[in-house]
């Protein structure tokens, strides 16, 4: 029996405003508990929420980026439930008329194909506080600093058919919100969170199976594992004659399994109704046009432009456009390298990425600037240095020795293209290795590499590889 | 419109109100009469009338994204029943 998983995601992206969605309290992460929770966030009697314009602007930017209609009029509603980290007893959210309507994104799959995933809607809402369940004499501790932080909840269509597709979609949205600079995407700090709706059906079945919702999984890797575990669990239940119950499940990364959190019978009945404290949000054409004007080039368009403009593969272009800062760095490097797109790409994705990774640095914090890397690429292209020597130059630049020309001059790394010098080295190597020479001349071609290595060593790696090869082949010939 | 005993129990549970069995018939009658009162609106002709979300016909005002609040934790927590390490303490919410 062949089974087909059906997956939809709800992503909560914290909008990176300075102040909260309905109050003037700070949204900074990591402050002392409850020092950023004002009377509005605490739901004190008599307070009134006032909407943050920047949160609205960010939601519009997202809507435009996914080709969705931005609602000219949207409504805030109260979602009612009781939990101690929700002081008002309701969350201000949007229900019947969200600010962003139906749109879509295109995801790039491992085999290079592109798939369109529908986005049902995206709406503005406030985040709740945090409950700390460590032991406070049998009580729970509540920190309301996060209460009232603006969230954009992005709801997908059930268009994904594997955990891999779900991750590709999640990464696409993650890159998009970071390009738009509306969310920092930090999953450890909870700025970007995901709930997954998973069901399975027999392949070809027109109707969906019963779905389970997996709550709040906080890394790409765990989302993939949680979905895969859940798919297997549901198939096992059905194949052993059981029935999947609609329920909310929690993923446990330690045991790599999902567990029941609440069943449908206990499901919340939120009794949404329009919040009488807030009037409709009206977005006029002028505001939409202004936001559209401010949109950066988006990842997909940039990826395609990189492929066309710099002759990069889909893979290279995908890696280089995954983050806006990385793409900016790459383009500055190419500009400094007289348009050497492919060579610049190899250096950015190769040595630079490896050094950044090793030291846990961000691209914006690289000691080697795009101007320096571009100049290094130029020195390789004009054959001042070989690719091997360039690695050495790169490391010296990384360690603060300045631009490549200075490093090459100071350490005498300029490539030797003087035929006489190379011929001299070849003659010495041949004289020192008569046995290998005889073997080579009697047909042991593999020894060519041995001679290349010996001559290169004698010249401290500075010989032009092409020239060395040509001269050596000539001299070694019987 | 008449509410059943189960309806009343469910509404009380959602509102986290503890009510006794004897109170249910009284609440059922009161809530039912409220619903009957509101039901009169179903008789109004609303064809072509756009649904309102608020009685005021004006859009919401928006504020600029500026931090205007200061830390008033001490004052807020002076009226809380229990606090520790800057946290509000509440009865344990999970086992």
Coordinates of C-alpha atoms in Angstrom, one line a residue:
Chain A
X1 CA 0.0 0.0 0.0
X2 CA 1.3 3.4 -1.0
X3 CA 0.6 6.3 1.3
X4 CA 0.7 10.0 0.5
X5 CA 1.4 12.6 3.3
X6 CA -0.4 15.9 3.2
X7 CA 1.2 18.7 5.1
X8 CA 0.2 22.3 5.8
X9 CA 2.2 24.8 7.9
X10 CA 1.3 27.6 10.2
X11 CA 4.3 29.9 10.7
X12 CA 4.5 32.6 13.4
X13 CA 7.0 35.3 12.4
X14 CA 7.8 37.9 15.1
X15 CA 7.8 41.3 13.3
X16 CA 11.0 43.2 14.2
X17 CA 9.4 46.4 15.3
X18 CA 10.9 48.4 18.2
X19 CA 7.7 48.6 20.2
X20 CA 4.8 46.2 20.7
X21 CA 1.9 45.9 18.3
X22 CA -0.6 47.7 20.7
X23 CA 1.6 49.5 23.2
X24 CA 4.8 51.6 23.5
X25 CA 6.7 48.9 25.4
X26 CA 10.0 47.7 24.0
X27 CA 10.2 44.3 22.2
X28 CA 13.9 43.8 22.9
X29 CA 14.8 40.1 23.6
X30 CA 16.5 38.9 26.7
X31 CA 15.7 41.7 29.2
X32 CA 15.0 41.1 32.9
X33 CA 11.5 39.4 33.3
X34 CA 8.6 41.8 33.2
X35 CA 10.6 45.0 32.7
X36 CA 9.0 45.5 29.3
X37 CA 5.4 44.7 30.2
X38 CA 3.4 47.8 30.5
X39 CA -0.2 48.3 31.7
X40 CA -1.6 47.6 28.3
X41 CA 0.4 44.4 27.9
X42 CA -0.8 43.4 31.4
X43 CA -4.4 44.0 30.5
X44 CA -5.0 46.4 33.3
X45 CA -8.6 47.8 33.6
X46 CA -9.3 50.8 31.4
X47 CA -6.4 50.6 29.0
X48 CA -6.8 50.7 25.2
X49 CA -4.7 49.2 22.5
X50 CA -3.3 51.5 19.7
X51 CA -2.0 49.9 16.6
X52 CA 1.6 50.1 15.5
X53 CA 1.9 51.5 12.0
X54 CA 5.2 49.7 11.3
X55 CA 3.6 46.3 12.0
X56 CA 0.9 47.0 9.4
X57 CA 3.6 48.2 6.9
X58 CA 5.5 44.9 7.5
X59 CA 2.4 42.8 6.9
X60 CA 1.7 44.6 3.7
X61 CA 5.3 44.1 2.5
X62 CA 4.9 40.3 3.1
X63 CA 1.5 40.3 1.3
X64 CA 3.0 42.0 -1.8
X65 CA 6.0 39.7 -1.8
X66 CA 3.8 36.6 -2.1
X67 CA 1.5 38.2 -4.7
X68 CA -1.4 38.3 -2.3
X69 CA -4.2 40.9 -2.2
X70 CA -3.8 43.2 0.8
X71 CA -7.2 43.8 2.3
X72 CA -8.2 47.4 2.1
X73 CA -10.1 46.9 5.3
X74 CA -9.3 44.2 7.9
X75 CA -10.6 43.5 11.4
X76 CA -9.0 42.7 14.7
X77 CA -10.9 40.0 16.7
X78 CA -10.6 38.6 20.2
X79 CA -9.6 35.0 20.5
X80 CA -10.8 33.9 23.9
X81 CA -9.0 31.4 26.1
X82 CA -7.6 31.3 29.6
X83 CA -3.9 30.8 30.3
X84 CA -1.7 32.7 32.8
X85 CA 0.6 34.1 30.1
X86 CA -2.4 35.8 28.5
X87 CA -3.4 38.4 31.0
X88 CA -6.5 39.8 29.2
X89 CA -8.1 36.3 28.8
X90 CA -8.0 36.9 25.0
X91 CA -5.5 37.3 22.3
X92 CA -6.0 40.1 19.8
X93 CA -5.8 38.5 16.4
X94 CA -7.5 38.6 13.1
X95 CA -10.2 36.1 12.1
X96 CA -12.7 36.7 9.4
X97 CA -10.9 39.4 7.5
X98 CA -7.1 39.1 7.7
X99 CA -4.8 41.8 6.3
X100 CA -3.2 39.5 3.8
X101 CA -5.3 37.3 1.6
X102 CA -4.4 34.3 -0.7
X103 CA -0.9 34.3 -2.3
X104 CA 1.8 31.8 -3.1
X105 CA 5.5 31.1 -3.0
X106 CA 7.6 28.9 -5.3
X107 CA 9.9 26.5 -3.6
X108 CA 13.0 24.9 -5.1
X109 CA 13.3 21.2 -4.5
X110 CA 16.5 19.1 -4.3
X111 CA 16.0 17.7 -7.8
X112 CA 15.9 21.3 -9.2
X113 CA 12.2 21.3 -9.9
X114 CA 10.1 24.3 -8.7
X115 CA 6.8 23.8 -6.9
X116 CA 4.2 26.4 -6.1
X117 CA 2.8 26.4 -2.6
X118 CA -0.3 28.3 -1.7
X119 CA -0.5 30.7 1.2
X120 CA -4.1 30.8 2.4
X121 CA -3.7 34.0 4.4
X122 CA -1.5 35.9 6.8
X123 CA -2.8 37.9 9.7
X124 CA -1.5 40.2 12.5
X125 CA -1.8 39.2 16.1
X126 CA -0.1 39.7 19.5
X127 CA 2.2 37.2 21.1
X128 CA 1.6 35.8 24.5
X129 CA 4.0 35.9 27.5
X130 CA 6.1 33.0 28.7
X131 CA 5.4 30.4 31.4
X132 CA 8.3 29.0 33.3
X133 CA 7.4 25.7 34.8
X134 CA 10.5 25.2 36.9
X135 CA 9.7 24.7 40.5
X136 CA 8.7 27.9 42.2
X137 CA 7.4 26.2 45.4
X138 CA 4.8 24.3 43.3
X139 CA 3.9 27.4 41.3
X140 CA 4.6 28.6 37.7
X141 CA 6.5 31.8 36.9
X142 CA 5.2 34.2 34.3
X143 CA 7.3 36.6 32.2
X144 CA 5.2 39.0 30.2
X145 CA 8.0 40.8 28.3
X146 CA 7.0 38.9 25.1
X147 CA 3.2 39.7 25.6
X148 CA 2.1 42.0 22.9
X149 CA 5.0 41.5 20.5
X150 CA 3.7 41.6 16.9
X151 CA 3.3 38.4 15.1
X152 CA 2.5 37.6 11.5
X153 CA 0.8 34.2 11.3
X154 CA 1.4 32.8 7.9
X155 CA -1.0 29.9 7.0
X156 CA -0.2 27.6 4.1
X157 CA -2.5 25.5 2.0
X158 CA -2.1 21.7 2.5
X159 CA 0.1 21.6 -0.6
X160 CA 3.1 19.8 0.7
X161 CA 3.6 16.1 0.1
X162 CA 6.7 15.3 2.1
X163 CA 8.7 16.6 5.1
X164 CA 11.4 17.7 2.6
X165 CA 8.9 19.9 0.8
X166 CA 7.7 21.3 4.1
X167 CA 11.2 22.3 5.0
X168 CA 11.8 23.8 1.6
X169 CA 8.7 25.9 2.0
X170 CA 9.7 26.9 5.6
X171 CA 13.1 27.9 4.4
X172 CA 11.6 29.9 1.5
X173 CA 9.4 31.9 3.9
X174 CA 12.3 32.2 6.3
X175 CA 14.5 33.7 3.6
X176 CA 11.7 36.0 2.4
X177 CA 10.9 37.5 5.8
X178 CA 14.6 38.2 6.3
X179 CA 15.0 39.7 2.9
X180 CA 12.1 42.0 3.7
X181 CA 13.7 42.8 7.1
X182 CA 10.4 42.2 8.8
X183 CA 11.6 39.3 11.0
X184 CA 15.1 38.4 12.2
X185 CA 14.3 34.7 11.7
X186 CA 16.0 33.6 14.9
X187 CA 14.5 30.2 15.7
X188 CA 16.4 29.7 19.1
X189 CA 14.9 32.9 20.4
X190 CA 11.5 32.0 19.0
X191 CA 11.3 34.8 16.5
X192 CA 10.3 32.2 13.8
X193 CA 8.1 29.3 14.9
X194 CA 6.2 26.6 13.1
X195 CA 3.2 24.3 13.7
X196 CA 2.6 21.5 11.2
X197 CA -0.7 19.9 10.2
X198 CA 0.0 16.4 9.0
X199 CA -2.3 13.7 7.6
X200 CA -1.9 10.7 5.3
X201 CA -4.1 9.2 2.6
X202 CA -3.9 6.3 0.1
X203 CA -2.2 7.6 -3.0
X204 CA -4.9 8.7 -5.5
X205 CA -7.5 9.2 -2.8
X206 CA -9.3 12.5 -3.5
X207 CA -10.1 13.3 0.1
X208 CA -7.7 14.1 2.9
X209 CA -7.2 11.9 5.9
X210 CA -7.7 13.1 9.5
X211 CA -5.0 15.5 10.5
X212 CA -2.9 16.1 13.6
X213 CA -1.3 19.3 14.5
X214 CA 2.3 19.3 15.8
X215 CA 3.0 22.4 17.9
X216 CA 5.9 24.7 18.2
X217 CA 8.9 22.9 16.8
X218 CA 11.9 25.2 16.9
X219 CA 14.4 24.1 14.2
X220 CA 14.3 23.1 10.6
X221 CA 15.8 19.7 11.5
X222 CA 13.3 19.0 14.2
X223 CA 10.4 20.0 12.0
X224 CA 11.5 17.5 9.4
X225 CA 12.0 14.8 12.0
X226 CA 8.7 15.5 13.7
X227 CA 6.8 15.4 10.4
X228 CA 8.5 12.2 9.4
X229 CA 7.8 10.6 12.8
X230 CA 4.1 11.7 12.6
X231 CA 3.7 10.3 9.0
X232 CA 5.0 6.9 10.1
X233 CA 2.9 6.9 13.2
X234 CA -0.3 7.6 11.3
X235 CA 0.5 4.9 8.7
X236 CA 1.1 2.4 11.5
X237 CA -2.2 3.3 13.1
X238 CA -4.2 2.9 9.9
X239 CA -2.4 -0.3 8.7
X240 CA -3.0 -2.0 12.1
X241 CA -6.7 -1.3 11.6
X242 CA -7.0 1.8 13.8
X243 CA -8.2 5.3 13.1
X244 CA -6.2 8.6 13.4
X245 CA -7.9 10.9 15.9
X246 CA -7.8 14.6 15.3
X247 CA -5.6 16.1 18.0
X248 CA -2.8 18.4 18.9
X249 CA 0.6 16.7 19.5
X250 CA 3.8 17.9 20.9
X251 CA 7.2 16.9 19.5
X252 CA 9.8 15.6 21.9
X253 CA 13.3 16.0 20.3
X254 CA 15.0 13.8 23.0
X255 CA 12.8 10.8 22.3
X256 CA 12.2 11.8 18.6
X257 CA 8.5 11.2 18.9
X258 CA 5.2 13.1 19.0
X259 CA 2.8 12.8 22.0
X260 CA -0.8 13.8 22.5
X261 CA -1.2 17.3 24.0
X262 CA -5.0 17.6 23.6
X263 CA -7.7 15.8 21.7
X264 CA -10.5 17.3 19.6
X265 CA -13.0 16.9 22.5
X266 CA -10.9 19.2 24.6
X267 CA -10.2 21.5 21.7
X268 CA -10.5 25.1 22.5
X269 CA -13.6 26.9 21.6
X270 CA -12.2 30.4 21.0
X271 CA -15.5 32.4 20.5
X272 CA -13.9 34.9 18.2
X273 CA -15.7 38.3 17.9
X274 CA -14.6 41.7 16.6
X275 CA -12.6 43.5 19.2
X276 CA -14.7 46.5 20.2
X277 CA -11.5 48.3 21.4
X278 CA -10.1 48.5 17.8
X279 CA -11.6 50.0 14.7
X280 CA -11.1 48.5 11.3
X281 CA -7.6 48.7 9.8
X282 CA -7.9 50.7 6.5
X283 CA -5.0 50.4 4.1
X284 CA -5.3 52.8 1.2
X285 CA -3.7 52.5 -2.3
X286 CA -1.1 55.1 -1.5
X287 CA 0.2 53.1 1.4
X288 CA 0.3 49.9 -0.6
X289 CA 2.1 51.7 -3.4
X290 CA 4.7 53.2 -1.0
X291 CA 5.4 49.8 0.5
X292 CA 5.7 48.2 -3.0
X293 CA 8.2 51.0 -3.9
X294 CA 10.3 50.0 -0.9
X295 CA 10.5 46.3 -1.6
X296 CA 14.0 44.9 -2.2
X297 CA 14.7 42.4 -5.0
X298 CA 13.3 39.1 -3.7
X299 CA 15.2 35.9 -3.3
X300 CA 13.7 34.1 -6.3
X301 CA 14.1 37.0 -8.7
X302 CA 17.6 37.5 -7.5
X303 CA 18.5 33.8 -7.9
X304 CA 17.3 33.9 -11.5
X305 CA 19.2 37.1 -12.2
X306 CA 22.4 35.6 -10.7
X307 CA 22.0 32.6 -13.0
X308 CA 21.6 34.8 -16.1
X309 CA 24.0 37.6 -15.2
X310 CA 26.9 35.6 -13.6
X311 CA 26.4 32.3 -15.4
X312 CA 25.9 30.4 -12.2
X313 CA 24.2 27.1 -11.7
X314 CA 20.8 26.9 -10.0
X315 CA 22.5 25.4 -7.0
X316 CA 25.2 28.1 -6.7
X317 CA 22.7 30.9 -7.2
X318 CA 20.4 29.3 -4.6
X319 CA 23.2 29.2 -2.0
X320 CA 24.3 32.8 -2.7
X321 CA 20.8 34.3 -2.5
X322 CA 19.7 32.4 0.6
X323 CA 20.4 35.5 2.7
X324 CA 20.3 39.1 1.6
X325 CA 23.6 40.0 3.2
X326 CA 25.4 37.1 1.6
X327 CA 24.0 38.0 -1.8
X328 CA 25.0 41.6 -1.3
X329 CA 28.5 40.5 -0.3
X330 CA 28.8 38.3 -3.4
X331 CA 27.6 41.1 -5.8
X332 CA 30.1 43.6 -4.3
X333 CA 32.9 41.0 -4.7
X334 CA 32.0 40.4 -8.4
X335 CA 31.9 44.2 -9.0
X336 CA 35.4 44.4 -7.5
X337 CA 36.5 41.4 -9.5
X338 CA 35.7 42.8 -13.0
X339 CA 32.7 40.5 -13.3
X340 CA 34.4 37.2 -12.7
X341 CA 31.1 35.7 -11.5
X342 CA 31.9 32.0 -11.3
X343 CA 35.4 32.4 -9.7
X344 CA 34.0 34.9 -7.2
X345 CA 31.2 32.4 -6.4
X346 CA 33.7 29.6 -5.7
X347 CA 35.6 31.8 -3.3
X348 CA 32.5 33.1 -1.4
X349 CA 31.0 29.6 -1.1
X350 CA 34.4 27.9 -0.6
X351 CA 37.2 29.4 1.5
X352 CA 35.2 32.4 2.8
X353 CA 32.2 30.2 3.9
X354 CA 34.6 27.7 5.5
X355 CA 36.5 30.5 7.5
X356 CA 33.2 32.1 8.6
X357 CA 31.8 28.8 9.7
X358 CA 34.9 27.8 11.6
X359 CA 34.9 31.0 13.6
X360 CA 31.1 31.2 13.9
X361 CA 31.0 34.6 12.2
X362 CA 28.3 36.3 10.2
X363 CA 29.0 37.4 6.6
X364 CA 28.6 41.1 7.7
X365 CA 31.5 40.5 10.2
X366 CA 34.0 39.1 7.8
X367 CA 37.6 40.5 8.1
X368 CA 38.0 40.0 4.4
X369 CA 35.9 42.6 2.7
X370 CA 34.3 42.2 -0.8
X371 CA 36.8 44.7 -2.2
X372 CA 39.7 42.5 -0.8
X373 CA 38.2 39.2 -2.1
X374 CA 37.5 40.8 -5.5
X375 CA 41.1 42.0 -5.8
X376 CA 42.3 38.5 -4.9
X377 CA 40.1 37.0 -7.6
X378 CA 41.6 39.5 -10.1
X379 CA 45.1 38.3 -9.1
X380 CA 44.1 34.8 -9.9
X381 CA 42.4 35.7 -13.1
X382 CA 45.4 37.7 -14.4
X383 CA 47.8 34.9 -13.3
X384 CA 49.7 36.9 -10.8
X385 CA 49.2 34.0 -8.4
X386 CA 47.9 30.5 -8.7
X387 CA 44.8 29.2 -7.1
X388 CA 46.8 27.3 -4.5
X389 CA 48.9 30.4 -3.5
X390 CA 45.6 32.4 -3.4
X391 CA 44.4 30.2 -0.5
X392 CA 47.5 31.2 1.4
X393 CA 46.9 34.9 0.5
X394 CA 43.3 34.6 1.6
X395 CA 44.3 33.2 5.0
X396 CA 46.8 36.0 5.5
X397 CA 44.1 38.6 4.6
X398 CA 41.8 36.9 7.0
X399 CA 44.4 37.3 9.7
X400 CA 44.6 41.1 9.1
X401 CA 47.5 41.5 6.7
X402 CA 45.7 43.8 4.4
X403 CA 44.8 43.8 0.7
X404 CA 46.0 41.0 -1.6
X405 CA 48.6 43.1 -3.5
X406 CA 50.3 44.1 -0.2
X407 CA 50.2 40.4 1.0
X408 CA 51.6 39.1 -2.3
X409 CA 54.5 41.7 -2.3
X410 CA 55.3 41.3 1.4
X411 CA 55.5 37.5 1.3
X412 CA 57.0 37.2 -2.3
X413 CA 54.1 35.1 -3.5
X414 CA 54.0 36.4 -7.0
X415 CA 53.8 33.5 -9.5
X416 CA 57.0 32.8 -11.4
X417 CA 56.5 32.9 -15.1
X418 CA 60.1 33.2 -16.0
X419 CA 60.8 30.1 -18.3
X420 CA 64.5 30.0 -17.3
X421 CA 63.8 29.7 -13.6
X422 CA 61.3 26.9 -14.1
X423 CA 63.6 25.1 -16.5
X424 CA 66.4 25.3 -14.0
X425 CA 64.2 23.7 -11.3
X426 CA 63.2 21.0 -13.7
X427 CA 66.8 20.2 -14.6
X428 CA 67.7 19.9 -10.9
X429 CA 64.8 17.6 -10.2
X430 CA 65.6 15.4 -13.1
X431 CA 69.2 15.1 -12.0
X432 CA 68.2 14.2 -8.5
X433 CA 65.8 11.5 -9.5
X434 CA 67.4 9.4 -12.3
X435 CA 65.5 6.2 -11.3
X436 CA 62.0 7.8 -11.6
X437 CA 63.1 9.5 -14.8
X438 CA 64.0 6.1 -16.3
X439 CA 60.7 4.6 -15.2
X440 CA 58.8 7.5 -16.6
X441 CA 60.6 7.3 -19.9
X442 CA 59.9 3.5 -20.1
X443 CA 56.2 4.2 -20.0
X444 CA 55.2 4.8 -16.3
X445 CA 53.1 7.9 -17.1
X446 CA 51.8 8.2 -13.6
X447 CA 55.1 9.5 -12.4
X448 CA 54.4 12.8 -14.2
X449 CA 52.5 14.0 -11.1
X450 CA 55.6 13.1 -9.0
X451 CA 57.7 15.4 -11.1
X452 CA 55.1 18.2 -11.0
X453 CA 55.1 18.0 -7.2
X454 CA 58.9 18.0 -6.9
X455 CA 59.4 21.0 -9.2
X456 CA 56.5 22.9 -7.5
X457 CA 58.1 22.2 -4.1
X458 CA 61.5 23.4 -5.3
X459 CA 59.8 26.6 -6.5
X460 CA 57.8 27.0 -3.2
X461 CA 54.5 26.7 -5.0
X462 CA 55.0 29.8 -7.0
X463 CA 55.4 28.4 -10.6
X464 CA 52.6 28.9 -13.0
X465 CA 51.0 25.5 -13.1
X466 CA 50.2 25.7 -16.8
X467 CA 53.7 26.7 -17.7
X468 CA 55.3 24.1 -15.5
X469 CA 53.2 21.4 -17.0
X470 CA 54.0 22.3 -20.5
X471 CA 57.8 22.7 -19.9
X472 CA 58.0 19.5 -17.8
X473 CA 56.2 17.4 -20.5
X474 CA 58.7 18.7 -23.0
X475 CA 61.8 18.1 -20.9
X476 CA 60.7 14.6 -19.7
X477 CA 60.0 13.3 -23.2
X478 CA 62.6 10.7 -24.1
Chain B
X1 CA -34.3 30.1 21.6
X2 CA -33.9 27.8 24.6
X3 CA -30.6 26.7 26.1
X4 CA -30.1 23.2 27.5
X5 CA -28.5 22.3 30.7
X6 CA -25.4 21.1 28.7
X7 CA -25.2 24.5 26.9
X8 CA -25.2 26.3 30.3
X9 CA -22.5 24.0 31.7
X10 CA -20.4 24.4 28.6
X11 CA -20.7 28.2 28.7
X12 CA -19.8 28.2 32.4
X13 CA -16.8 26.0 31.8
X14 CA -15.5 28.2 28.9
X15 CA -15.8 31.3 31.2
X16 CA -14.2 29.3 34.1
X17 CA -17.3 29.9 36.3
X18 CA -18.2 27.4 38.9
X19 CA -22.0 27.0 39.2
X20 CA -24.1 24.5 41.1
X21 CA -26.8 22.2 39.7
X22 CA -29.6 24.3 41.3
X23 CA -28.4 27.5 39.6
X24 CA -28.6 26.0 36.1
X25 CA -32.3 26.3 35.4
X26 CA -32.2 30.0 36.4
X27 CA -29.2 30.8 34.2
X28 CA -30.7 28.8 31.3
X29 CA -33.9 30.9 31.5
X30 CA -31.9 34.2 31.7
X31 CA -29.5 33.4 28.9
X32 CA -32.3 32.2 26.7
X33 CA -34.2 35.4 27.2
X34 CA -31.1 37.4 26.2
X35 CA -30.8 35.3 23.0
X36 CA -34.5 35.7 22.2
X37 CA -34.1 39.5 22.6
X38 CA -31.1 39.5 20.3
X39 CA -32.8 37.2 17.8
X40 CA -35.2 40.0 16.9
X41 CA -32.4 41.4 14.8
X42 CA -32.7 38.4 12.5
X43 CA -36.0 39.9 11.3
X44 CA -34.3 43.1 10.0
X45 CA -33.8 43.4 6.2
X46 CA -30.0 43.5 5.6
X47 CA -29.8 42.7 1.9
X48 CA -27.1 45.0 0.4
X49 CA -26.0 46.2 3.8
X50 CA -22.3 45.7 4.5
X51 CA -21.5 44.0 7.8
X52 CA -20.0 46.4 10.4
X53 CA -17.2 45.4 12.8
X54 CA -17.7 48.5 15.0
X55 CA -20.5 51.0 15.6
X56 CA -18.1 53.9 14.6
X57 CA -17.7 54.4 10.9
X58 CA -14.0 55.4 11.0
X59 CA -10.7 53.6 10.5
X60 CA -8.4 52.8 13.4
X61 CA -5.7 55.4 14.3
X62 CA -2.1 54.1 14.2
X63 CA 0.9 55.1 16.3
X64 CA 4.5 55.4 15.2
X65 CA 6.9 52.6 16.2
X66 CA 8.5 54.3 19.1
X67 CA 9.2 52.9 22.6
X68 CA 7.4 55.2 25.0
X69 CA 7.0 53.0 28.1
X70 CA 9.4 52.8 30.9
X71 CA 10.0 49.9 33.3
X72 CA 7.4 50.0 36.0
X73 CA 7.8 46.5 37.2
X74 CA 8.1 47.4 40.8
X75 CA 4.8 49.3 40.9
X76 CA 3.0 46.5 38.9
X77 CA 4.3 43.8 41.1
X78 CA 3.4 45.6 44.3
X79 CA -0.2 44.6 43.7
X80 CA 0.5 41.0 42.6
X81 CA -0.3 38.2 45.1
X82 CA 3.0 36.4 44.6
X83 CA 6.2 37.3 42.8
X84 CA 9.7 35.9 42.7
X85 CA 12.9 36.7 40.6
X86 CA 10.9 39.3 38.7
X87 CA 8.2 36.7 37.7
X88 CA 4.5 36.7 38.6
X89 CA 3.8 33.4 40.3
X90 CA 0.6 31.6 39.5
X91 CA -0.8 28.1 40.4
X92 CA 1.1 25.5 38.5
X93 CA -0.4 25.2 35.0
X94 CA 1.1 21.8 33.9
X95 CA 1.8 18.6 35.9

